[in-house]
mmCIF file of C-alpha atoms and ligand atoms in Angstrom:
data_model
loop_
_atom_site.group_PDB
_atom_site.id
_atom_site.type_symbol
_atom_site.label_atom_id
_atom_site.label_comp_id
_atom_site.label_asym_id
_atom_site.label_seq_id
_atom_site.Cartn_x
_atom_site.Cartn_y
_atom_site.Cartn_z
ATOM 1 C CA MET O 1347 14.889 -53.627 11.827
ATOM 2 C CA THR O 1348 12.511 -53.954 14.778
ATOM 3 C CA ASN O 1349 8.833 -54.714 14.373
ATOM 4 C CA ALA O 1350 7.000 -51.561 13.394
ATOM 5 C CA ALA O 1351 5.359 -49.805 16.341
ATOM 6 C CA HIS O 1352 2.271 -48.581 14.484
ATOM 7 C CA PRO O 1353 0.532 -50.255 11.525
ATOM 8 C CA PHE O 1354 1.252 -47.041 9.517
ATOM 9 C CA ASP O 1355 4.946 -47.856 9.858
ATOM 10 C CA ALA O 1356 4.480 -51.336 8.405
ATOM 11 C CA LEU O 1357 3.817 -49.823 4.977
ATOM 12 C CA MET O 1358 6.675 -48.513 2.869
ATOM 13 C CA ASP O 1359 6.666 -44.751 3.093
ATOM 14 C CA ILE O 1360 6.277 -43.972 -0.612
ATOM 15 C CA THR O 1361 4.158 -40.833 -0.374
ATOM 16 C CA ALA O 1362 2.980 -38.249 2.187
ATOM 17 C CA ARG O 1363 -0.339 -39.698 3.323
ATOM 18 C CA PRO O 1364 -2.717 -37.922 5.692
ATOM 19 C CA ARG O 1365 -3.175 -39.960 8.886
ATOM 20 C CA ILE O 1366 -6.743 -40.918 8.035
ATOM 21 C CA VAL O 1367 -7.870 -44.532 7.690
ATOM 22 C CA PHE O 1368 -10.779 -45.184 5.359
ATOM 23 C CA VAL O 1369 -13.034 -48.085 6.191
ATOM 24 C CA ARG O 1370 -16.084 -47.739 3.928
ATOM 25 C CA GLY O 1371 -17.210 -46.176 0.688
ATOM 26 C CA GLU O 1372 -20.545 -45.740 -1.038
ATOM 27 C CA GLY O 1373 -21.124 -43.781 -4.233
ATOM 28 C CA SER O 1374 -19.531 -40.336 -3.899
ATOM 29 C CA TYR O 1375 -18.734 -40.711 -0.185
ATOM 30 C CA LEU O 1376 -16.035 -42.297 1.973
ATOM 31 C CA TRP O 1377 -16.034 -42.825 5.754
ATOM 32 C CA ASP O 1378 -12.982 -42.983 8.008
ATOM 33 C CA ASP O 1379 -12.534 -45.156 11.101
ATOM 34 C CA ALA O 1380 -13.808 -42.320 13.321
ATOM 35 C CA GLY O 1381 -17.090 -42.246 11.377
ATOM 36 C CA LYS O 1382 -16.342 -38.956 9.574
ATOM 37 C CA ARG O 1383 -17.859 -38.689 6.088
ATOM 38 C CA TYR O 1384 -15.973 -37.271 3.085
ATOM 39 C CA LEU O 1385 -17.316 -36.175 -0.304
ATOM 40 C CA ASP O 1386 -14.857 -37.706 -2.753
ATOM 41 C CA PHE O 1387 -13.960 -35.857 -5.968
ATOM 42 C CA ILE O 1388 -10.800 -37.935 -6.454
ATOM 43 C CA GLN O 1389 -12.403 -41.394 -6.588
ATOM 44 C CA GLY O 1390 -9.188 -43.380 -6.412
ATOM 45 C CA TRP O 1391 -7.617 -41.055 -9.018
ATOM 46 C CA ALA O 1392 -10.357 -41.307 -11.658
ATOM 47 C CA VAL O 1393 -10.766 -45.018 -10.977
ATOM 48 C CA ASN O 1394 -14.224 -45.473 -9.453
ATOM 49 C CA CYS O 1395 -16.268 -44.551 -12.505
ATOM 50 C CA LEU O 1396 -19.452 -45.779 -10.770
ATOM 51 C CA GLY O 1397 -18.488 -44.438 -7.341
ATOM 52 C CA HIS O 1398 -17.346 -46.400 -4.317
ATOM 53 C CA SER O 1399 -18.358 -50.065 -4.040
ATOM 54 C CA PRO O 1400 -20.998 -49.921 -6.781
ATOM 55 C CA PRO O 1401 -23.486 -52.769 -6.274
ATOM 56 C CA ALA O 1402 -23.185 -53.976 -9.899
ATOM 57 C CA VAL O 1403 -19.405 -54.421 -9.585
ATOM 58 C CA ALA O 1404 -19.550 -55.842 -6.038
ATOM 59 C CA GLU O 1405 -22.184 -58.397 -7.064
ATOM 60 C CA ALA O 1406 -20.318 -59.369 -10.244
ATOM 61 C CA ILE O 1407 -17.083 -59.955 -8.291
ATOM 62 C CA ALA O 1408 -18.871 -61.918 -5.565
ATOM 63 C CA ALA O 1409 -20.677 -64.139 -8.084
ATOM 64 C CA GLN O 1410 -17.495 -64.709 -10.086
ATOM 65 C CA ALA O 1411 -15.487 -65.475 -6.937
ATOM 66 C CA LYS O 1412 -17.887 -68.309 -6.170
ATOM 67 C CA THR O 1413 -17.626 -69.659 -9.721
ATOM 68 C CA LEU O 1414 -14.054 -69.358 -11.009
ATOM 69 C CA ILE O 1415 -11.223 -67.099 -9.875
ATOM 70 C CA THR O 1416 -8.120 -68.030 -11.877
ATOM 71 C CA PRO O 1417 -7.886 -70.974 -14.258
ATOM 72 C CA SER O 1418 -4.477 -69.792 -15.680
ATOM 73 C CA PRO O 1419 -3.805 -67.389 -18.527
ATOM 74 C CA ALA O 1420 -2.729 -70.410 -20.579
ATOM 75 C CA TYR O 1421 -6.435 -71.315 -20.940
ATOM 76 C CA TYR O 1422 -9.422 -69.370 -22.200
ATOM 77 C CA ASN O 1423 -12.064 -68.341 -19.685
ATOM 78 C CA ASP O 1424 -15.566 -67.238 -20.626
ATOM 79 C CA THR O 1425 -15.543 -63.963 -18.645
ATOM 80 C CA SER O 1426 -12.410 -62.558 -20.272
ATOM 81 C CA LEU O 1427 -13.686 -63.626 -23.704
ATOM 82 C CA ARG O 1428 -16.951 -61.763 -23.130
ATOM 83 C CA LEU O 1429 -15.131 -58.630 -21.944
ATOM 84 C CA ALA O 1430 -12.651 -58.730 -24.843
ATOM 85 C CA LYS O 1431 -15.557 -59.058 -27.303
ATOM 86 C CA ALA O 1432 -17.426 -56.163 -25.656
ATOM 87 C CA LEU O 1433 -14.351 -53.899 -25.879
ATOM 88 C CA VAL O 1434 -13.691 -54.832 -29.495
ATOM 89 C CA ASP O 1435 -17.356 -54.297 -30.422
ATOM 90 C CA LYS O 1436 -17.390 -50.830 -28.830
ATOM 91 C CA SER O 1437 -14.035 -49.599 -30.184
ATOM 92 C CA CYS O 1438 -11.989 -49.400 -33.383
ATOM 93 C CA PHE O 1439 -9.676 -52.202 -32.214
ATOM 94 C CA ASP O 1440 -9.577 -55.900 -33.065
ATOM 95 C CA GLN O 1441 -7.739 -57.560 -30.187
ATOM 96 C CA VAL O 1442 -7.247 -57.115 -26.447
ATOM 97 C CA PHE O 1443 -4.592 -58.153 -23.932
ATOM 98 C CA PHE O 1444 -5.670 -57.771 -20.300
ATOM 99 C CA ALA O 1445 -3.235 -56.443 -17.700
ATOM 100 C CA ASN O 1446 -3.364 -55.643 -13.991
ATOM 101 C CA SER O 1447 -2.362 -51.975 -13.974
ATOM 102 C CA GLY O 1448 -2.137 -49.043 -16.328
ATOM 103 C CA ALA O 1449 1.655 -49.128 -16.267
ATOM 104 C CA GLU O 1450 1.634 -52.802 -17.244
ATOM 105 C CA ALA O 1451 -0.747 -52.090 -20.139
ATOM 106 C CA ASN O 1452 1.535 -49.259 -21.307
ATOM 107 C CA GLU O 1453 4.611 -51.452 -20.927
ATOM 108 C CA GLY O 1454 2.761 -53.872 -23.224
ATOM 109 C CA ALA O 1455 2.018 -51.062 -25.705
ATOM 110 C CA ILE O 1456 5.710 -50.107 -25.785
ATOM 111 C CA LYS O 1457 6.697 -53.736 -26.367
ATOM 112 C CA LEU O 1458 4.049 -54.120 -29.067
ATOM 113 C CA ALA O 1459 5.342 -51.014 -30.874
ATOM 114 C CA ARG O 1460 8.919 -52.356 -30.724
ATOM 115 C CA LYS O 1461 7.681 -55.720 -32.012
ATOM 116 C CA TYR O 1462 5.913 -53.919 -34.871
ATOM 117 C CA GLY O 1463 9.173 -52.108 -35.597
ATOM 118 C CA SER O 1464 11.083 -55.358 -35.774
ATOM 119 C CA VAL O 1465 8.455 -57.097 -37.933
ATOM 120 C CA TYR O 1466 7.442 -54.293 -40.319
ATOM 121 C CA ARG O 1467 9.899 -51.400 -40.009
ATOM 122 C CA GLY O 1468 13.398 -52.825 -40.214
ATOM 123 C CA GLY O 1469 14.048 -52.743 -36.466
ATOM 124 C CA ALA O 1470 12.750 -49.230 -35.751
ATOM 125 C CA PHE O 1471 12.206 -48.879 -32.005
ATOM 126 C CA GLU O 1472 12.003 -45.223 -30.993
ATOM 127 C CA ILE O 1473 8.768 -43.875 -29.625
ATOM 128 C CA ILE O 1474 7.975 -40.176 -29.578
ATOM 129 C CA THR O 1475 6.259 -39.240 -26.310
ATOM 130 C CA PHE O 1476 5.522 -35.806 -24.802
ATOM 131 C CA GLU O 1477 6.931 -33.399 -22.253
ATOM 132 C CA GLY O 1478 4.640 -33.474 -19.227
ATOM 133 C CA GLY O 1479 3.243 -36.891 -20.165
ATOM 134 C CA PHE O 1480 2.683 -39.610 -17.583
ATOM 135 C CA HIS O 1481 2.541 -43.297 -18.464
ATOM 136 C CA GLY O 1482 3.246 -45.143 -15.211
ATOM 137 C CA ARG O 1483 5.932 -46.198 -12.774
ATOM 138 C CA THR O 1484 7.652 -49.210 -14.299
ATOM 139 C CA LEU O 1485 11.117 -48.401 -15.588
ATOM 140 C CA ALA O 1486 10.045 -48.234 -19.248
ATOM 141 C CA THR O 1487 6.884 -46.229 -18.536
ATOM 142 C CA MET O 1488 8.812 -43.790 -16.329
ATOM 143 C CA SER O 1489 11.273 -43.444 -19.205
ATOM 144 C CA ALA O 1490 8.376 -42.801 -21.614
ATOM 145 C CA SER O 1491 6.901 -40.199 -19.257
ATOM 146 C CA GLY O 1492 7.857 -36.564 -19.630
ATOM 147 C CA LYS O 1493 7.577 -35.767 -15.945
ATOM 148 C CA ARG O 1494 10.451 -33.543 -14.807
ATOM 149 C CA ALA O 1495 10.647 -35.117 -11.339
ATOM 150 C CA PHE O 1496 11.309 -38.537 -12.909
ATOM 151 C CA GLU O 1497 14.368 -37.317 -14.806
ATOM 152 C CA PRO O 1498 17.046 -37.915 -12.132
ATOM 153 C CA LEU O 1499 15.489 -41.165 -10.856
ATOM 154 C CA PHE O 1500 16.635 -44.755 -11.426
ATOM 155 C CA GLU O 1501 19.275 -44.037 -14.015
ATOM 156 C CA PRO O 1502 20.008 -45.370 -16.531
ATOM 157 C CA LYS O 1503 16.494 -45.179 -17.964
ATOM 158 C CA VAL O 1504 15.173 -47.339 -20.774
ATOM 159 C CA SER O 1505 16.376 -45.653 -23.966
ATOM 160 C CA GLY O 1506 14.384 -45.035 -27.119
ATOM 161 C CA PHE O 1507 11.964 -42.298 -26.037
ATOM 162 C CA ARG O 1508 12.131 -38.785 -27.488
ATOM 163 C CA LYS O 1509 9.960 -36.029 -26.065
ATOM 164 C CA ALA O 1510 7.943 -33.637 -28.214
ATOM 165 C CA LYS O 1511 5.738 -30.755 -27.089
ATOM 166 C CA LEU O 1512 1.996 -31.230 -26.777
ATOM 167 C CA ASN O 1513 -0.030 -29.412 -29.460
ATOM 168 C CA ASP O 1514 3.159 -28.620 -31.418
ATOM 169 C CA LEU O 1515 3.235 -30.729 -34.573
ATOM 170 C CA THR O 1516 6.583 -29.302 -35.705
ATOM 171 C CA SER O 1517 8.209 -30.590 -32.520
ATOM 172 C CA VAL O 1518 6.965 -34.079 -33.415
ATOM 173 C CA LYS O 1519 8.076 -33.836 -37.050
ATOM 174 C CA GLU O 1520 11.567 -32.809 -35.962
ATOM 175 C CA LEU O 1521 11.994 -36.004 -33.937
ATOM 176 C CA ILE O 1522 10.964 -38.447 -36.676
ATOM 177 C CA ASN O 1523 13.919 -40.433 -38.009
ATOM 178 C CA PRO O 1524 14.429 -43.914 -39.527
ATOM 179 C CA ASN O 1525 14.402 -45.462 -36.028
ATOM 180 C CA THR O 1526 10.979 -44.036 -35.141
ATOM 181 C CA VAL O 1527 8.174 -46.557 -34.861
ATOM 182 C CA ALA O 1528 5.394 -44.812 -32.929
ATOM 183 C CA VAL O 1529 3.964 -41.701 -31.326
ATOM 184 C CA MET O 1530 2.408 -42.221 -27.893
ATOM 185 C CA LEU O 1531 0.358 -39.726 -25.877
ATOM 186 C CA GLU O 1532 -2.396 -39.103 -23.375
ATOM 187 C CA PRO O 1533 -5.135 -37.159 -25.180
ATOM 188 C CA ILE O 1534 -5.430 -35.124 -21.969
ATOM 189 C CA GLN O 1535 -2.294 -34.995 -19.826
ATOM 190 C CA GLY O 1536 -3.823 -35.787 -16.432
ATOM 191 C CA GLU O 1537 -0.973 -35.891 -13.929
ATOM 192 C CA ALA O 1538 0.620 -32.826 -15.514
ATOM 193 C CA GLY O 1539 -2.451 -30.822 -14.485
ATOM 194 C CA VAL O 1540 -5.142 -31.650 -17.089
ATOM 195 C CA TRP O 1541 -3.641 -30.258 -20.297
ATOM 196 C CA PRO O 1542 -5.719 -31.359 -23.299
ATOM 197 C CA ALA O 1543 -4.354 -32.102 -26.743
ATOM 198 C CA THR O 1544 -6.605 -30.263 -29.194
ATOM 199 C CA ASP O 1545 -8.773 -32.391 -31.460
ATOM 200 C CA GLN O 1546 -6.986 -30.778 -34.409
ATOM 201 C CA PHE O 1547 -3.575 -31.788 -33.007
ATOM 202 C CA LEU O 1548 -4.817 -35.376 -32.614
ATOM 203 C CA ARG O 1549 -6.080 -35.371 -36.214
ATOM 204 C CA ASP O 1550 -2.766 -33.897 -37.411
ATOM 205 C CA LEU O 1551 -0.866 -36.574 -35.490
ATOM 206 C CA ARG O 1552 -2.961 -39.262 -37.173
ATOM 207 C CA ALA O 1553 -2.197 -37.815 -40.596
ATOM 208 C CA LEU O 1554 1.513 -37.469 -39.774
ATOM 209 C CA THR O 1555 1.870 -40.988 -38.395
ATOM 210 C CA ASP O 1556 0.002 -42.383 -41.430
ATOM 211 C CA GLU O 1557 2.286 -40.470 -43.763
ATOM 212 C CA HIS O 1558 5.389 -41.969 -42.098
ATOM 213 C CA GLY O 1559 3.989 -45.461 -41.458
ATOM 214 C CA LEU O 1560 4.169 -44.961 -37.676
ATOM 215 C CA LEU O 1561 1.849 -46.335 -35.019
ATOM 216 C CA LEU O 1562 -0.329 -43.927 -33.070
ATOM 217 C CA ILE O 1563 -0.719 -45.037 -29.447
ATOM 218 C CA PHE O 1564 -3.328 -43.470 -27.165
ATOM 219 C CA ASP O 1565 -2.840 -43.865 -23.430
ATOM 220 C CA GLU O 1566 -6.490 -43.621 -22.373
ATOM 221 C CA ILE O 1567 -5.890 -44.946 -18.877
ATOM 222 C CA GLN O 1568 -7.287 -41.737 -17.424
ATOM 223 C CA THR O 1569 -9.445 -40.477 -20.317
ATOM 224 C CA GLY O 1570 -11.065 -43.781 -21.334
ATOM 225 C CA MET O 1571 -14.249 -45.496 -20.113
ATOM 226 C CA GLY O 1572 -16.497 -42.450 -20.334
ATOM 227 C CA ARG O 1573 -14.334 -40.040 -18.340
ATOM 228 C CA THR O 1574 -14.525 -37.322 -21.024
ATOM 229 C CA GLY O 1575 -18.158 -37.926 -21.987
ATOM 230 C CA ARG O 1576 -17.470 -40.409 -24.820
ATOM 231 C CA LEU O 1577 -16.572 -44.036 -24.130
ATOM 232 C CA PHE O 1578 -13.061 -43.358 -25.496
ATOM 233 C CA HIS O 1579 -11.498 -39.942 -25.915
ATOM 234 C CA TYR O 1580 -10.281 -40.633 -29.473
ATOM 235 C CA GLU O 1581 -13.943 -40.485 -30.575
ATOM 236 C CA HIS O 1582 -13.976 -36.705 -29.977
ATOM 237 C CA ALA O 1583 -11.326 -36.215 -32.684
ATOM 238 C CA GLU O 1584 -13.015 -38.733 -35.001
ATOM 239 C CA ILE O 1585 -9.799 -40.626 -35.607
ATOM 240 C CA ALA O 1586 -8.759 -44.216 -34.946
ATOM 241 C CA PRO O 1587 -5.439 -44.880 -33.160
ATOM 242 C CA ASP O 1588 -3.575 -48.151 -33.796
ATOM 243 C CA ILE O 1589 -3.082 -49.015 -30.134
ATOM 244 C CA MET O 1590 -4.898 -47.881 -26.983
ATOM 245 C CA THR O 1591 -4.390 -48.623 -23.323
ATOM 246 C CA LEU O 1592 -7.121 -48.590 -20.684
ATOM 247 C CA GLY O 1593 -6.879 -48.809 -16.896
ATOM 248 C CA LYS O 1594 -8.411 -47.011 -13.929
ATOM 249 C CA GLY O 1595 -12.159 -46.869 -14.780
ATOM 250 C CA ILE O 1596 -12.245 -50.139 -16.706
ATOM 251 C CA GLY O 1597 -12.486 -52.178 -13.490
ATOM 252 C CA GLY O 1598 -14.741 -49.747 -11.604
ATOM 253 C CA GLY O 1599 -12.243 -49.826 -8.710
ATOM 254 C CA ALA O 1600 -10.942 -53.362 -9.263
ATOM 255 C CA PRO O 1601 -7.375 -53.728 -10.599
ATOM 256 C CA LEU O 1602 -7.849 -54.270 -14.314
ATOM 257 C CA ALA O 1603 -6.230 -52.747 -17.401
ATOM 258 C CA ALA O 1604 -6.151 -53.501 -21.100
ATOM 259 C CA LEU O 1605 -4.003 -53.122 -24.191
ATOM 260 C CA LEU O 1606 -6.035 -52.911 -27.398
ATOM 261 C CA ALA O 1607 -4.679 -53.027 -30.936
ATOM 262 C CA THR O 1608 -5.878 -53.086 -34.517
ATOM 263 C CA GLU O 1609 -5.360 -56.292 -36.464
ATOM 264 C CA LYS O 1610 -2.204 -55.006 -38.160
ATOM 265 C CA ALA O 1611 -0.624 -53.639 -34.980
ATOM 266 C CA SER O 1612 -1.492 -56.748 -32.974
ATOM 267 C CA CYS O 1613 1.690 -58.625 -33.904
ATOM 268 C CA PHE O 1614 2.891 -60.347 -30.714
ATOM 269 C CA GLU O 1615 4.095 -63.896 -31.229
ATOM 270 C CA HIS O 1616 3.902 -66.645 -28.633
ATOM 271 C CA GLY O 1617 6.271 -65.928 -25.785
ATOM 272 C CA ASP O 1618 6.392 -62.148 -26.337
ATOM 273 C CA GLN O 1619 3.757 -61.208 -23.781
ATOM 274 C CA GLY O 1620 2.006 -62.750 -20.780
ATOM 275 C CA GLY O 1621 1.576 -62.635 -17.007
ATOM 276 C CA THR O 1622 0.090 -64.840 -14.304
ATOM 277 C CA PHE O 1623 -3.035 -62.838 -13.518
ATOM 278 C CA ASN O 1624 -3.695 -61.417 -16.985
ATOM 279 C CA GLY O 1625 -7.310 -61.881 -17.995
ATOM 280 C CA ASN O 1626 -8.307 -63.517 -14.727
ATOM 281 C CA PRO O 1627 -12.096 -63.908 -14.611
ATOM 282 C CA LEU O 1628 -12.450 -62.251 -11.200
ATOM 283 C CA MET O 1629 -11.321 -58.840 -12.455
ATOM 284 C CA CYS O 1630 -12.825 -59.316 -15.915
ATOM 285 C CA ALA O 1631 -16.212 -59.829 -14.207
ATOM 286 C CA ALA O 1632 -15.796 -56.348 -12.724
ATOM 287 C CA GLY O 1633 -14.895 -55.018 -16.178
ATOM 288 C CA LEU O 1634 -17.981 -56.598 -17.722
ATOM 289 C CA ALA O 1635 -20.240 -55.057 -15.069
ATOM 290 C CA VAL O 1636 -18.654 -51.662 -15.767
ATOM 291 C CA ILE O 1637 -18.907 -51.735 -19.553
ATOM 292 C CA GLU O 1638 -22.506 -52.906 -19.438
ATOM 293 C CA ILE O 1639 -23.362 -49.680 -17.586
ATOM 294 C CA VAL O 1640 -20.788 -47.164 -18.817
ATOM 295 C CA GLY O 1641 -21.095 -48.308 -22.439
ATOM 296 C CA LYS O 1642 -24.761 -47.259 -22.630
ATOM 297 C CA PRO O 1643 -25.352 -44.033 -24.623
ATOM 298 C CA GLU O 1644 -27.720 -42.675 -21.960
ATOM 299 C CA PHE O 1645 -25.092 -43.180 -19.234
ATOM 300 C CA LEU O 1646 -22.461 -41.382 -21.326
ATOM 301 C CA LYS O 1647 -24.896 -38.555 -22.028
ATOM 302 C CA SER O 1648 -25.594 -38.042 -18.335
ATOM 303 C CA ALA O 1649 -21.847 -38.159 -17.494
ATOM 304 C CA SER O 1650 -21.257 -35.596 -20.217
ATOM 305 C CA ASP O 1651 -24.070 -33.375 -18.834
ATOM 306 C CA ALA O 1652 -22.627 -33.687 -15.323
ATOM 307 C CA GLY O 1653 -19.257 -32.604 -16.754
ATOM 308 C CA LEU O 1654 -20.816 -29.514 -18.352
ATOM 309 C CA PHE O 1655 -22.541 -28.621 -15.094
ATOM 310 C CA LEU O 1656 -19.312 -29.060 -13.088
ATOM 311 C CA GLU O 1657 -17.414 -26.975 -15.649
ATOM 312 C CA SER O 1658 -19.900 -24.102 -15.493
ATOM 313 C CA GLU O 1659 -19.972 -24.195 -11.690
ATOM 314 C CA LEU O 1660 -16.156 -24.113 -11.571
ATOM 315 C CA GLN O 1661 -16.150 -21.174 -13.991
ATOM 316 C CA ARG O 1662 -18.579 -19.341 -11.728
ATOM 317 C CA LEU O 1663 -16.322 -20.050 -8.737
ATOM 318 C CA SER O 1664 -13.266 -18.931 -10.654
ATOM 319 C CA ALA O 1665 -14.899 -15.606 -11.581
ATOM 320 C CA ARG O 1666 -16.031 -15.073 -7.981
ATOM 321 C CA HIS O 1667 -12.544 -15.645 -6.529
ATOM 322 C CA GLY O 1668 -10.481 -14.146 -9.358
ATOM 323 C CA LEU O 1669 -8.932 -17.488 -10.319
ATOM 324 C CA GLY O 1670 -7.829 -18.754 -13.727
ATOM 325 C CA GLU O 1671 -9.208 -20.995 -16.465
ATOM 326 C CA VAL O 1672 -11.152 -24.229 -16.168
ATOM 327 C CA ARG O 1673 -9.727 -26.824 -18.553
ATOM 328 C CA GLY O 1674 -10.323 -30.438 -19.481
ATOM 329 C CA ARG O 1675 -13.318 -32.356 -20.755
ATOM 330 C CA GLY O 1676 -16.252 -34.252 -19.333
ATOM 331 C CA LEU O 1677 -15.519 -35.230 -15.746
ATOM 332 C CA LEU O 1678 -11.764 -34.673 -15.961
ATOM 333 C CA LEU O 1679 -11.402 -30.988 -15.206
ATOM 334 C CA ALA O 1680 -8.853 -28.662 -13.632
ATOM 335 C CA LEU O 1681 -9.194 -25.229 -12.084
ATOM 336 C CA ASP O 1682 -6.192 -22.942 -12.462
ATOM 337 C CA LEU O 1683 -5.560 -21.311 -9.081
ATOM 338 C CA LYS O 1684 -3.029 -18.827 -10.513
ATOM 339 C CA LEU O 1685 -1.014 -19.197 -7.277
ATOM 340 C CA PRO O 1686 0.763 -22.219 -5.733
ATOM 341 C CA MET O 1687 -1.927 -22.776 -3.114
ATOM 342 C CA GLY O 1688 -3.169 -26.218 -4.223
ATOM 343 C CA ALA O 1689 -1.753 -28.163 -1.268
ATOM 344 C CA ALA O 1690 -3.198 -25.699 1.281
ATOM 345 C CA ILE O 1691 -6.630 -25.848 -0.345
ATOM 346 C CA VAL O 1692 -6.587 -29.654 -0.464
ATOM 347 C CA ALA O 1693 -5.663 -29.780 3.260
ATOM 348 C CA GLN O 1694 -8.374 -27.269 4.210
ATOM 349 C CA ALA O 1695 -10.965 -29.086 2.123
ATOM 350 C CA MET O 1696 -10.027 -32.410 3.685
ATOM 351 C CA SER O 1697 -10.530 -31.077 7.187
ATOM 352 C CA LYS O 1698 -14.047 -30.063 6.072
ATOM 353 C CA GLY O 1699 -14.714 -33.563 4.711
ATOM 354 C CA LEU O 1700 -14.060 -32.849 1.026
ATOM 355 C CA LEU O 1701 -11.459 -34.802 -0.933
ATOM 356 C CA LEU O 1702 -9.787 -32.843 -3.737
ATOM 357 C CA ASN O 1703 -6.567 -33.323 -5.681
ATOM 358 C CA SER O 1704 -3.866 -30.852 -6.648
ATOM 359 C CA PRO O 1705 -1.716 -32.505 -9.335
ATOM 360 C CA GLN O 1706 0.350 -29.309 -9.669
ATOM 361 C CA PRO O 1707 0.888 -26.590 -7.033
ATOM 362 C CA ASP O 1708 -1.300 -24.112 -8.925
ATOM 363 C CA ALA O 1709 -4.142 -26.395 -10.027
ATOM 364 C CA LEU O 1710 -6.973 -28.471 -8.622
ATOM 365 C CA ARG O 1711 -8.131 -31.577 -10.515
ATOM 366 C CA PHE O 1712 -11.689 -32.906 -10.370
ATOM 367 C CA MET O 1713 -12.434 -36.520 -11.278
ATOM 368 C CA PRO O 1714 -15.636 -37.562 -9.492
ATOM 369 C CA ALA O 1715 -17.637 -40.698 -10.174
ATOM 370 C CA LEU O 1716 -19.232 -40.571 -13.625
ATOM 371 C CA ASN O 1717 -22.649 -40.965 -11.992
ATOM 372 C CA VAL O 1718 -22.058 -38.027 -9.619
ATOM 373 C CA THR O 1719 -25.287 -36.095 -9.027
ATOM 374 C CA ARG O 1720 -25.924 -32.352 -9.440
ATOM 375 C CA GLU O 1721 -26.523 -32.172 -5.681
ATOM 376 C CA GLU O 1722 -23.096 -33.703 -4.997
ATOM 377 C CA ILE O 1723 -21.463 -31.280 -7.449
ATOM 378 C CA SER O 1724 -23.211 -28.360 -5.714
ATOM 379 C CA GLU O 1725 -22.112 -29.687 -2.306
ATOM 380 C CA MET O 1726 -18.503 -29.806 -3.518
ATOM 381 C CA ILE O 1727 -18.727 -26.306 -5.035
ATOM 382 C CA ASP O 1728 -20.165 -24.879 -1.789
ATOM 383 C CA GLY O 1729 -17.386 -26.533 0.248
ATOM 384 C CA LEU O 1730 -14.677 -25.299 -2.114
ATOM 385 C CA ASP O 1731 -16.234 -21.828 -2.197
ATOM 386 C CA ASP O 1732 -15.903 -21.706 1.566
ATOM 387 C CA VAL O 1733 -12.280 -22.871 1.512
ATOM 388 C CA LEU O 1734 -11.401 -20.355 -1.236
ATOM 389 C CA THR O 1735 -13.097 -17.540 0.671
ATOM 390 C CA LYS O 1736 -11.009 -18.323 3.753
ATOM 391 C CA ALA O 1737 -7.843 -18.677 1.650
ATOM 392 C CA GLY O 1738 -8.583 -15.280 0.057
ATOM 393 C CA ALA O 1739 -9.145 -13.694 3.466
ATOM 394 C CA ALA O 1740 -5.883 -15.234 4.717
ATOM 395 C CA ARG O 1741 -4.046 -13.836 1.689
ATOM 396 C CA ARG O 1742 -5.488 -10.354 2.324
ATOM 397 C CA VAL O 1743 -4.406 -10.462 5.986
ATOM 398 C CA ALA O 1744 -0.910 -11.607 5.006
HETATM 399 N N1 PLP N 2795 -1.198 -43.581 -17.805
HETATM 400 C C1 PLP N 2795 -1.940 -42.560 -17.354
HETATM 401 C C2 PLP N 2795 -2.426 -41.532 -18.314
HETATM 402 C C3 PLP N 2795 -2.246 -42.458 -15.993
HETATM 403 O O1 PLP N 2795 -2.971 -41.421 -15.553
HETATM 404 C C4 PLP N 2795 -1.768 -43.461 -15.116
HETATM 405 C C5 PLP N 2795 -2.041 -43.366 -13.663
HETATM 406 O O2 PLP N 2795 -2.276 -42.309 -13.114
HETATM 407 C C6 PLP N 2795 -1.019 -44.512 -15.637
HETATM 408 C C7 PLP N 2795 -0.750 -44.539 -16.978
HETATM 409 C C8 PLP N 2795 -0.480 -45.593 -14.746
HETATM 410 O O3 PLP N 2795 -1.517 -46.428 -14.331
HETATM 411 P P1 PLP N 2795 -1.319 -47.352 -13.026
HETATM 412 O O4 PLP N 2795 -1.128 -46.443 -11.879
HETATM 413 O O5 PLP N 2795 -2.579 -48.173 -12.966
HETATM 414 O O6 PLP N 2795 -0.117 -48.196 -13.278
#
């Protein structure tokens, strides 16, 4: 192969990217290399819980970089200990393993469940996951996912995953057999288009898994760290899972993820789990800065209020343009467009300097910074209103 002609061509072409190059971010805004400003309601796919380049995270990383970057995961370091303690203190879990991505944390959760099966359940290894679910892009997490488009890819998949239907307890019951060790789900299916599990379904799953001695695993990579108005989504249903994974928001934009488990579920033995960068103090410093802010009740209250405001504004917009329901919770919301016009709306919005996401052809997903202001929400709504008006006019002409 010859040297790539344009820097764009030096990157593997793994997705259709618009030919825009971002060079700076601050709060809810991004700037490209031509100086154009964009209002960002994607925020790195629900990653930047405090917006772009939040000073608290930037300062924590800079200070940590000057102090200690990576001593080796074979030693303790004070920053990861402090973050692990903070997560344990604020959750129903007893132990934490830090990872570098959501998929890696979920891979760890799958391994931990299989380990539990071998230690306590006579070698049971099957995990019940859900149609439409998304757990990452490693081979095991793609196999655990219930995303249709993954089905023909990279065969043979990792075996041992059976897919139930979200909010259908009977479909879960029917899959339980002596090999089953766990049930794993996202409390709100994000990539599938923001489809929430009901709190009652989550409570029923807890009762069912308890009855059968199974682990309940929550993938809170998208819903955790305040995204739905509580620090962790499981709090809404007032239940305690056995295992939870965190990613995205936990690092405030820095690559950090975590696998949390209760004392009983936390059964790895030496040699079962590890990784060179796991628990490195540089990223854990970012995590500490995030939890110190996001973990405060007043911060969660204001994120929750912002979510309610966004939801009501989207409902107003939906009524005005004859669109469908608004679903989701907190600052993870979707607007049903009723027609497959998501990609066109995203493109139109982008040309106006508004970044939106369409996880499914007929839906828009909103995942702004958790400290997004009412003014920024109104600015987004006005921009989207404009785009929808033009789209409606175009439809009428056609
Ligand atoms: N699980 C859920 C629910 C997610 O939304 C994602 C990413 O979108 C992942 C897992 C994978 O995380 P990562 O992309 O950090 O590997």
